[in-house]
Coordinates of C-alpha atoms in Angstrom, one line a residue:
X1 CA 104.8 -72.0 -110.0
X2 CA 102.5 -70.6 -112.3
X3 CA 101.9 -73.6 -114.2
X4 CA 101.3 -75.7 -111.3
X5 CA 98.5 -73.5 -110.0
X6 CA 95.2 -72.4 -112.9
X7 CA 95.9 -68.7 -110.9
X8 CA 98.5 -67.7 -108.8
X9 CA 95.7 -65.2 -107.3
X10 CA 94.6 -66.1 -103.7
X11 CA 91.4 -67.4 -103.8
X12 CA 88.8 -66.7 -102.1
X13 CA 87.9 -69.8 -100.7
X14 CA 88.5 -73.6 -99.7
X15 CA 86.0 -74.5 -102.5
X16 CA 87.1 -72.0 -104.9
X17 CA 90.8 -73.6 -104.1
X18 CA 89.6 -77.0 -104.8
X19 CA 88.9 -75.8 -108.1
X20 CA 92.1 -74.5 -108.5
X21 CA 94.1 -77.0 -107.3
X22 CA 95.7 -79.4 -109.7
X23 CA 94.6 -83.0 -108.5
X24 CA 98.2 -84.9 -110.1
X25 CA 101.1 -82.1 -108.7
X26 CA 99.0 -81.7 -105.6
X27 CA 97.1 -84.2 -104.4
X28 CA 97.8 -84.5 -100.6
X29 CA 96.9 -80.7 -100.9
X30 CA 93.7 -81.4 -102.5
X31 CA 92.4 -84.2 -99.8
X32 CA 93.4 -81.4 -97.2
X33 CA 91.5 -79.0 -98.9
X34 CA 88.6 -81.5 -98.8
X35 CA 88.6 -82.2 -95.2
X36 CA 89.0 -78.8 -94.2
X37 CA 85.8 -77.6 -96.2
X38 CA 83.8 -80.9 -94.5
X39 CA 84.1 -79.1 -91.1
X40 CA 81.8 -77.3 -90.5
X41 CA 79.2 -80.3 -91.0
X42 CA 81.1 -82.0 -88.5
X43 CA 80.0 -79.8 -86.1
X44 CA 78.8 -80.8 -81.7
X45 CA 75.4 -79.1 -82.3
X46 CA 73.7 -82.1 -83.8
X47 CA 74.9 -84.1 -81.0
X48 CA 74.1 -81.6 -78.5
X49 CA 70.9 -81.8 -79.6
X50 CA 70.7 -85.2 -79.6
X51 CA 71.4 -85.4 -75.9
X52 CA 68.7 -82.5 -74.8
X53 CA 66.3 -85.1 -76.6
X54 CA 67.6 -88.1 -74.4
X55 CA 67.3 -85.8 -70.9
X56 CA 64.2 -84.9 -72.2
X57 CA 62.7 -88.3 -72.8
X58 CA 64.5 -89.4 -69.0
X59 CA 62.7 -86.4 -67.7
X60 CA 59.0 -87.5 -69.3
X61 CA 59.8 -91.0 -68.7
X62 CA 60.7 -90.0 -64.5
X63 CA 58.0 -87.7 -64.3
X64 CA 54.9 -90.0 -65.9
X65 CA 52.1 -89.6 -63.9
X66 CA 48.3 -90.2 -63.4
X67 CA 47.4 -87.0 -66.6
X68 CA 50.2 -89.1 -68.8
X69 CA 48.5 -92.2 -68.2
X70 CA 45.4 -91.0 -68.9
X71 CA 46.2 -89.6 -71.8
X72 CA 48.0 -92.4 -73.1
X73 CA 44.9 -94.6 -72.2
X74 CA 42.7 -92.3 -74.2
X75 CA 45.2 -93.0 -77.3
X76 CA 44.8 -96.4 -76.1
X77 CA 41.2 -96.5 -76.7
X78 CA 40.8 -94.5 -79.9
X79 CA 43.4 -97.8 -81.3
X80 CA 41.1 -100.3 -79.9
X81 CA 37.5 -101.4 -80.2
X82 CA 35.7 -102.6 -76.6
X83 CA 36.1 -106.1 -78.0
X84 CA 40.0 -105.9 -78.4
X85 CA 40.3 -104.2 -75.4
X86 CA 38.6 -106.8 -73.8
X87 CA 40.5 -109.3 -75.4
X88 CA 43.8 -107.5 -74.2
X89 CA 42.8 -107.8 -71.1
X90 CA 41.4 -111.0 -71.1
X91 CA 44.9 -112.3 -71.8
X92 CA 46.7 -110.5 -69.1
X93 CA 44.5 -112.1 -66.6
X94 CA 45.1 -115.3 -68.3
X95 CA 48.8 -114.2 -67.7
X96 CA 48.8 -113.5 -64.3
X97 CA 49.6 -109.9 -64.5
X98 CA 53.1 -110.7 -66.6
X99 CA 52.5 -108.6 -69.4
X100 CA 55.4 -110.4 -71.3
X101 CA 53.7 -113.6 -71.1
X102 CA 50.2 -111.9 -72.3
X103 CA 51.2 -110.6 -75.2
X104 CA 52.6 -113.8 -76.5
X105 CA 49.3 -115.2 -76.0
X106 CA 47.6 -112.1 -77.5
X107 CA 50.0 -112.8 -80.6
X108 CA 49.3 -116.9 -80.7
X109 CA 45.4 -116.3 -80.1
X110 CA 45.2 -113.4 -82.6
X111 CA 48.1 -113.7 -85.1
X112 CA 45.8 -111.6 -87.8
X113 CA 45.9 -108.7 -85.5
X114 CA 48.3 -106.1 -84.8
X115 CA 50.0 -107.4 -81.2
X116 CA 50.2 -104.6 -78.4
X117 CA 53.2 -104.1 -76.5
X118 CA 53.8 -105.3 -73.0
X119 CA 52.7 -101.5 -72.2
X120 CA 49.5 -101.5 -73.4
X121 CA 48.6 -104.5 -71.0
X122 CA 49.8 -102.6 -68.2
X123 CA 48.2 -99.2 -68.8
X124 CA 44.9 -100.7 -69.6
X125 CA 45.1 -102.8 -66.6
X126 CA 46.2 -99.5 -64.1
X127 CA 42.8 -97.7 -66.2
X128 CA 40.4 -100.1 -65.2
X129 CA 41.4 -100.2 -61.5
X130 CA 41.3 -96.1 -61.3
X131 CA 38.1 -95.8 -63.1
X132 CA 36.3 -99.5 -63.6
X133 CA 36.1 -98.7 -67.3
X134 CA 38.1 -98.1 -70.6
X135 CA 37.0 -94.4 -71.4
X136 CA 38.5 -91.6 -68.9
X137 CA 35.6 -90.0 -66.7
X138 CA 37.1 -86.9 -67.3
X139 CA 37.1 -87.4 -70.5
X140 CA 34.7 -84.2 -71.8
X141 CA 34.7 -82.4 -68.1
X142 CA 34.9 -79.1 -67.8
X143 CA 37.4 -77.0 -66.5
X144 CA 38.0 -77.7 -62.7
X145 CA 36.1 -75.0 -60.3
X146 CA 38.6 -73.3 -58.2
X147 CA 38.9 -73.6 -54.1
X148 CA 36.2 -71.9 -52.6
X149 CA 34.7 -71.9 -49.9
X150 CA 31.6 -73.4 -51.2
X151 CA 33.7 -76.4 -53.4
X152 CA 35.5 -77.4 -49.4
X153 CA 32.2 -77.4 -47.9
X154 CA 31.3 -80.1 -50.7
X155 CA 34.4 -82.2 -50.0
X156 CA 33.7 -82.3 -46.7
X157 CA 29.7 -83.2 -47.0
X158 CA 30.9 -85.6 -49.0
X159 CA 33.8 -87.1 -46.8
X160 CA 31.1 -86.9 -44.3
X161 CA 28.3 -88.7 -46.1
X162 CA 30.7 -91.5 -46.9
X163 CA 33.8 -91.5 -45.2
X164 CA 35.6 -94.4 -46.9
X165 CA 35.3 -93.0 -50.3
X166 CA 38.5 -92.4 -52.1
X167 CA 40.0 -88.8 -52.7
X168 CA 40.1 -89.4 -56.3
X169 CA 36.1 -90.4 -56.5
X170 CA 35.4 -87.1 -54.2
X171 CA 37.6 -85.0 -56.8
X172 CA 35.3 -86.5 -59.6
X173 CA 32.1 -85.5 -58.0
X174 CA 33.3 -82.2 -57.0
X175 CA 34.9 -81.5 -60.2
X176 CA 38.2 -80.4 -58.6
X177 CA 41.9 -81.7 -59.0
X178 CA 42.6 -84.8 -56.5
X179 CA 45.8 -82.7 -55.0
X180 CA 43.3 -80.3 -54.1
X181 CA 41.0 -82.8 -51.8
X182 CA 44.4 -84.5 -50.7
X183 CA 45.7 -81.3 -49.1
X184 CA 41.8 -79.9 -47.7
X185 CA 41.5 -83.4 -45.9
X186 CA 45.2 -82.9 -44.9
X187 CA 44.6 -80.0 -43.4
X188 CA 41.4 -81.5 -41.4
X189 CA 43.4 -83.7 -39.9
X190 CA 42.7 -84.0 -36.5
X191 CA 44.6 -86.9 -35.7
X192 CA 48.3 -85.5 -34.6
X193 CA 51.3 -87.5 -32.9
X194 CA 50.6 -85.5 -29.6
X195 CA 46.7 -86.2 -29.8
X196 CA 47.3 -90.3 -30.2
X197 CA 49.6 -90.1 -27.2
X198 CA 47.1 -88.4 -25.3
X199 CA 44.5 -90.9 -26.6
X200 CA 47.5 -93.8 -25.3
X201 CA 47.5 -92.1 -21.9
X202 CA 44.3 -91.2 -21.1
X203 CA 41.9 -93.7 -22.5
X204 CA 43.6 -96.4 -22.9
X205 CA 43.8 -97.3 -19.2
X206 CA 40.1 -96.9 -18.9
X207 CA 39.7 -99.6 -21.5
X208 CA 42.0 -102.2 -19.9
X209 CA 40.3 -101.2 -16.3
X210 CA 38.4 -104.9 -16.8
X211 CA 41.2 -106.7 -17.7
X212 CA 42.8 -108.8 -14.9
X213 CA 46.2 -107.9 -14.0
X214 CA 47.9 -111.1 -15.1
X215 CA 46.3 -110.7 -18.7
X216 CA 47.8 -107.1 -18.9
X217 CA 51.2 -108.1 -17.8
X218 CA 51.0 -110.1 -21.1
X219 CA 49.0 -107.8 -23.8
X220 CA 50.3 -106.8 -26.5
X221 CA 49.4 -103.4 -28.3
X222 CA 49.6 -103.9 -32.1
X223 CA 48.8 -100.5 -34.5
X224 CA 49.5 -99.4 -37.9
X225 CA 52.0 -96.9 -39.2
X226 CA 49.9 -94.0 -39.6
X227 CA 52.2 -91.0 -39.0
X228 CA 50.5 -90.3 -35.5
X229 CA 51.4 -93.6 -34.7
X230 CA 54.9 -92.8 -35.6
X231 CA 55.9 -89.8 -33.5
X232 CA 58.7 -90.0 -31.2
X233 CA 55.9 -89.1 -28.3
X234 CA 54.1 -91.9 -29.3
X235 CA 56.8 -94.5 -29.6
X236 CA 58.3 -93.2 -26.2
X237 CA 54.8 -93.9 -24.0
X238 CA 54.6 -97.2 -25.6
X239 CA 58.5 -98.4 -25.1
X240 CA 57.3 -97.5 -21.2
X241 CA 54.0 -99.2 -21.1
X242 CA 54.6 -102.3 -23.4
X243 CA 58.2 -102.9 -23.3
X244 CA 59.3 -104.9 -26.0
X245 CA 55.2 -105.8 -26.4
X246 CA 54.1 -103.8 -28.8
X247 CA 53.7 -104.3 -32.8
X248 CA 54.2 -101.5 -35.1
X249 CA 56.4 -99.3 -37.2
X250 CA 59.6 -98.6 -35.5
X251 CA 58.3 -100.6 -32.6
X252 CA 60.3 -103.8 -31.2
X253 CA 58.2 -106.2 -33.3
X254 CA 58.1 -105.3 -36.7
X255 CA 54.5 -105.3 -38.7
X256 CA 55.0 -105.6 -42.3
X257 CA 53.0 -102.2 -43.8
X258 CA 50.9 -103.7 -46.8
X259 CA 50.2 -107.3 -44.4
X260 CA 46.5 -106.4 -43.7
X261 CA 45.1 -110.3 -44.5
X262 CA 47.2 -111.7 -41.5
X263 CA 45.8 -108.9 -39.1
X264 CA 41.8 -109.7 -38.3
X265 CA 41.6 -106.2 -37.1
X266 CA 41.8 -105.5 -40.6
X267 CA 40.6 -108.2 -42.8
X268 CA 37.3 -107.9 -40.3
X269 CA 37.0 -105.6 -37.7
X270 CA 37.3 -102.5 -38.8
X271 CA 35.5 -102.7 -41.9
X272 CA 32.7 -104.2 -40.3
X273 CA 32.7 -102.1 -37.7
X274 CA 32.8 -98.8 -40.3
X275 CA 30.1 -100.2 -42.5
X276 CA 27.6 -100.4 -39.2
X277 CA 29.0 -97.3 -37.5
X278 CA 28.5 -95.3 -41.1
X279 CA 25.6 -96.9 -42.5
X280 CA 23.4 -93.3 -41.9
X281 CA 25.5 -89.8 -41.3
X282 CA 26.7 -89.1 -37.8
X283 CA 25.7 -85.5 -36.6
X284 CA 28.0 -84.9 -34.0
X285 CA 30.8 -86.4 -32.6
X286 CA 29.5 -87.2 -29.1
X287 CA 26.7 -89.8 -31.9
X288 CA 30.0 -90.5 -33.2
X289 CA 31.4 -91.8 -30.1
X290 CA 27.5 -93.5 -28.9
X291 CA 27.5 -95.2 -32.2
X292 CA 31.1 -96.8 -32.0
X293 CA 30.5 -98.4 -28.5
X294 CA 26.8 -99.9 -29.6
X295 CA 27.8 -100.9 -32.9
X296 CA 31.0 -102.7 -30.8
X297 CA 28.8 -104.2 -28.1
X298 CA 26.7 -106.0 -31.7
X299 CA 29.5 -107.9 -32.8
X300 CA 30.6 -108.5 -29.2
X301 CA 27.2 -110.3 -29.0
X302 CA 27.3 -112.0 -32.5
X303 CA 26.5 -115.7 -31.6
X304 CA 29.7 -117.5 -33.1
X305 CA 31.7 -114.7 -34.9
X306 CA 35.1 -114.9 -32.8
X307 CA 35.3 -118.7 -33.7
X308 CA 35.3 -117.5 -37.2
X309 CA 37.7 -115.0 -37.4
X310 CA 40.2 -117.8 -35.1
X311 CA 39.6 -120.0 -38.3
X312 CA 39.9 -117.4 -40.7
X313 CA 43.1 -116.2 -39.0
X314 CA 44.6 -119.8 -38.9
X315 CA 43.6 -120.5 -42.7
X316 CA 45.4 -117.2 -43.5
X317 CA 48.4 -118.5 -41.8
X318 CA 48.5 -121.5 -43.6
X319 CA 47.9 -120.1 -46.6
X320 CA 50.5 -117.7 -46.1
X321 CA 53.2 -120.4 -45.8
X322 CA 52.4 -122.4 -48.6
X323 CA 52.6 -119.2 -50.8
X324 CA 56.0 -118.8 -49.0
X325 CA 55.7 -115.5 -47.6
X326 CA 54.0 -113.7 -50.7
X327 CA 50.4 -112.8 -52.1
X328 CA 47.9 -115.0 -51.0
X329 CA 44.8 -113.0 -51.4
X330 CA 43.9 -114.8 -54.8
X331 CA 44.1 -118.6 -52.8
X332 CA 42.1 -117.6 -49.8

C-alpha cells in the first residue's frame, strides 16, 4: 500500500489528502475527496439570507406610507428638472391616469430621454394632489414641536377659523405630525352614536312638526356612514321610525359610501351651506346654531335654485348611466 499512497501518514486534511492521493489507482476517492472539501461553500446561510432580504423588501413594500412617498418624490425631483416633470405628468393626463399607457407615450414623444417607470407617474401624480407642487413642503422644516398645550390650542384656532381645512394642511401650519391633529380632533369629538340618537329623537320631530301627515307617512331619512350614524342605537330608532325608509350604511336601502355626485345634499347643500354659515368665525355655539337657521332660510328664499338642483340631479342620473355605473365626475 505504500506505493499507492505518496505517505502512508494520516493527513491532516481533505486538501492535504487530495494532494496525496494518486488520481490513476484512486480516482473515485479523489472526486469524493473533492466534494467533501466543496461543503462547506455549500452552506443554507447564503440562502437564509437571501430570504430575510425578500421579508424585508415584503415588509417595506406593505408598510409604504405617506414619509416613503415623500421621500421617494424628493429622489424623484433631484432626477428631474420642472420641465420633465411637467412633461411626465402631462402624459399621464393624456393617459387617463394608466400609467402603463403614459409611459409609452413618454417613450414615443421623448425617445432621447431616459423613460420613467410606470412608478414615477404614479408617485408624482399622488405628490401633486397632497401638496399642489413638485418639492415637499416639509422639505427644510424643522423638527416637529411636541403636544403642548399651547400647539392644541393652535389646532383648534385653526379648526375653528376654518373648519373644512384638511388635517394634513393644519399639521403643516402647526408644524406637528398629522397623527397628532388626527387623534386631538378625535378626541374633540363631540358627535357620539348616543348624541345622534338623541339628536334622532328629540329634534327631529320638531322639524317634521310642519310636515303634513300624509307626506311623513312617505319620507324618507337618507344619512351618511359616519360612525355616529352607525351605532346600533342609532340604527335601532330609525328601523322604528322609518321602517324599511331610510338610506344609509347598514340601513335597508343601501347608499354607496364614495357616491356623493348623485346625493344634492352633497354636491350642493352642504357645501353651500358651510361656505355661508363659516364665511366669518362663529363665537359660540348658540351663533352657531342662529347662523345655520338664517343662512338656511337664504337659500330657502333663492329665486330658482331648487329647479336647478332637480336638473342638476337628473343630468347626474343620466350621466351616471351612460358611464355605466362608474366615474362620471370628469363628463358632468
Amino acid at each position: 500500500m505504500a506505493g499507492l499512497c505518496e505517505s502512508v501518514n494520516e493527513p491532516p486534511g481533505s486538501l492535504k489528502a487530495i494532494s496525496k492521493c494518486n488520481e490513476i489507482i484512486f480516482p473515485c476517492t479523489r472526486k469524493a475527496l473533492k466534494l467533501f472539501c466543496t461543503l462547506p461553500v455549500t452552506t443554507a446561510t447564503p440562502e437564509r439570507s437571501f430570504s430575510t432580504l425578500r421579508y424585508l423588501n415584503t415588509y417595506l413594500r406593505s408598510t409604504m406610507g405617506a414619509d416613503r412617498l415623500n421621500g421617494l418624490a424628493l429622489i424623484l425631483c433631484d432626477m428631474y428638472s420642472n420641465q420633465e416633470l411637467a412633461e411626465i405628468y402631462f402624459m399621464y393626463g393624456k393617459a387617463d391616469g394608466n400609467a402603463a399607457l403614459a409611459r409609452r407615450l413618454y417613450q414615443e414623444r421623448y425617445p432621447q430621454r431616459q423613460c420613467p417607470d410606470r412608478k414615477t407617474f404614479v408617485r408624482l401624480h399622488y405628490h401633486l394632489c397632497e401638496y399642489g407642487k413638485f418639492n415637499s413642503p416639509g422639505l427644510g422644516r424643522e423638527r416637529p414641536r411636541s403636544t403642548t398645550p399651547e400647539v392644541q390650542e393652535e389646532i383648534l384656532e385653526a379648526v375653528n377659523m376654518t373648519p373644512f381645512i384638511s388635517t394634513r394642511r393644519v399639521a403643516l401650519q402647526v408644524n406637528v405630525p398629522h397623527t397628532t391633529v388626527w387623534r386631538l380632533l378625535k378626541e374633540y369629538q363631540l358627535l357620539t352614536g348616543q348624541a345622534y340618537t338623541n339628536f334622532l329623537e328629540n329634534t327631529i320631530p320638531h322639524v317634521l312638526e310642519d310636515t303634513p301627515m300624509i307626506n311623513r307617512q312617505h319620507i324618507h331619512f337618507l344619512h351618511d356612514g359616519a360612525p355616529a350614524h352607525f351605532s346600533r342605537t342609532a340604527r335601532r330608532y330609525l328601523d322604528r321610525r322609518f321602517p324599511d325608509r331610510w338610506i344609509g350604511r347598514g340601513g335597508p336601502i343601501a347608499w354607496p359610501s364614495r357616491s356623493p355626485d348623485l346625493n344634492s345634499l352633497d354636491f350642493y347643500l352642504w357645501d353651500h351651506l358651510k361656505s355661508l354659515v363659516y364665511s366669518s368665525p362663529v363665537p359660540d355655539l348658540e351663533s352657531l346654531r342662529n347662523r345655520i337657521v338664517a343662512c338656511s332660510e337664504d337659500i330657502r328664499n333663492t329665486p330658482g335654485v331648487w329647479d336647478r338642483v332637480r336638473r342638476s340631479m337628473r343630468h347626474r342620473c343620466e350621466v351616471c348611466i351612460q358611464a355605466g355605473g362608474g366615474h362620471f365626475e370628469h363628463l358632468l
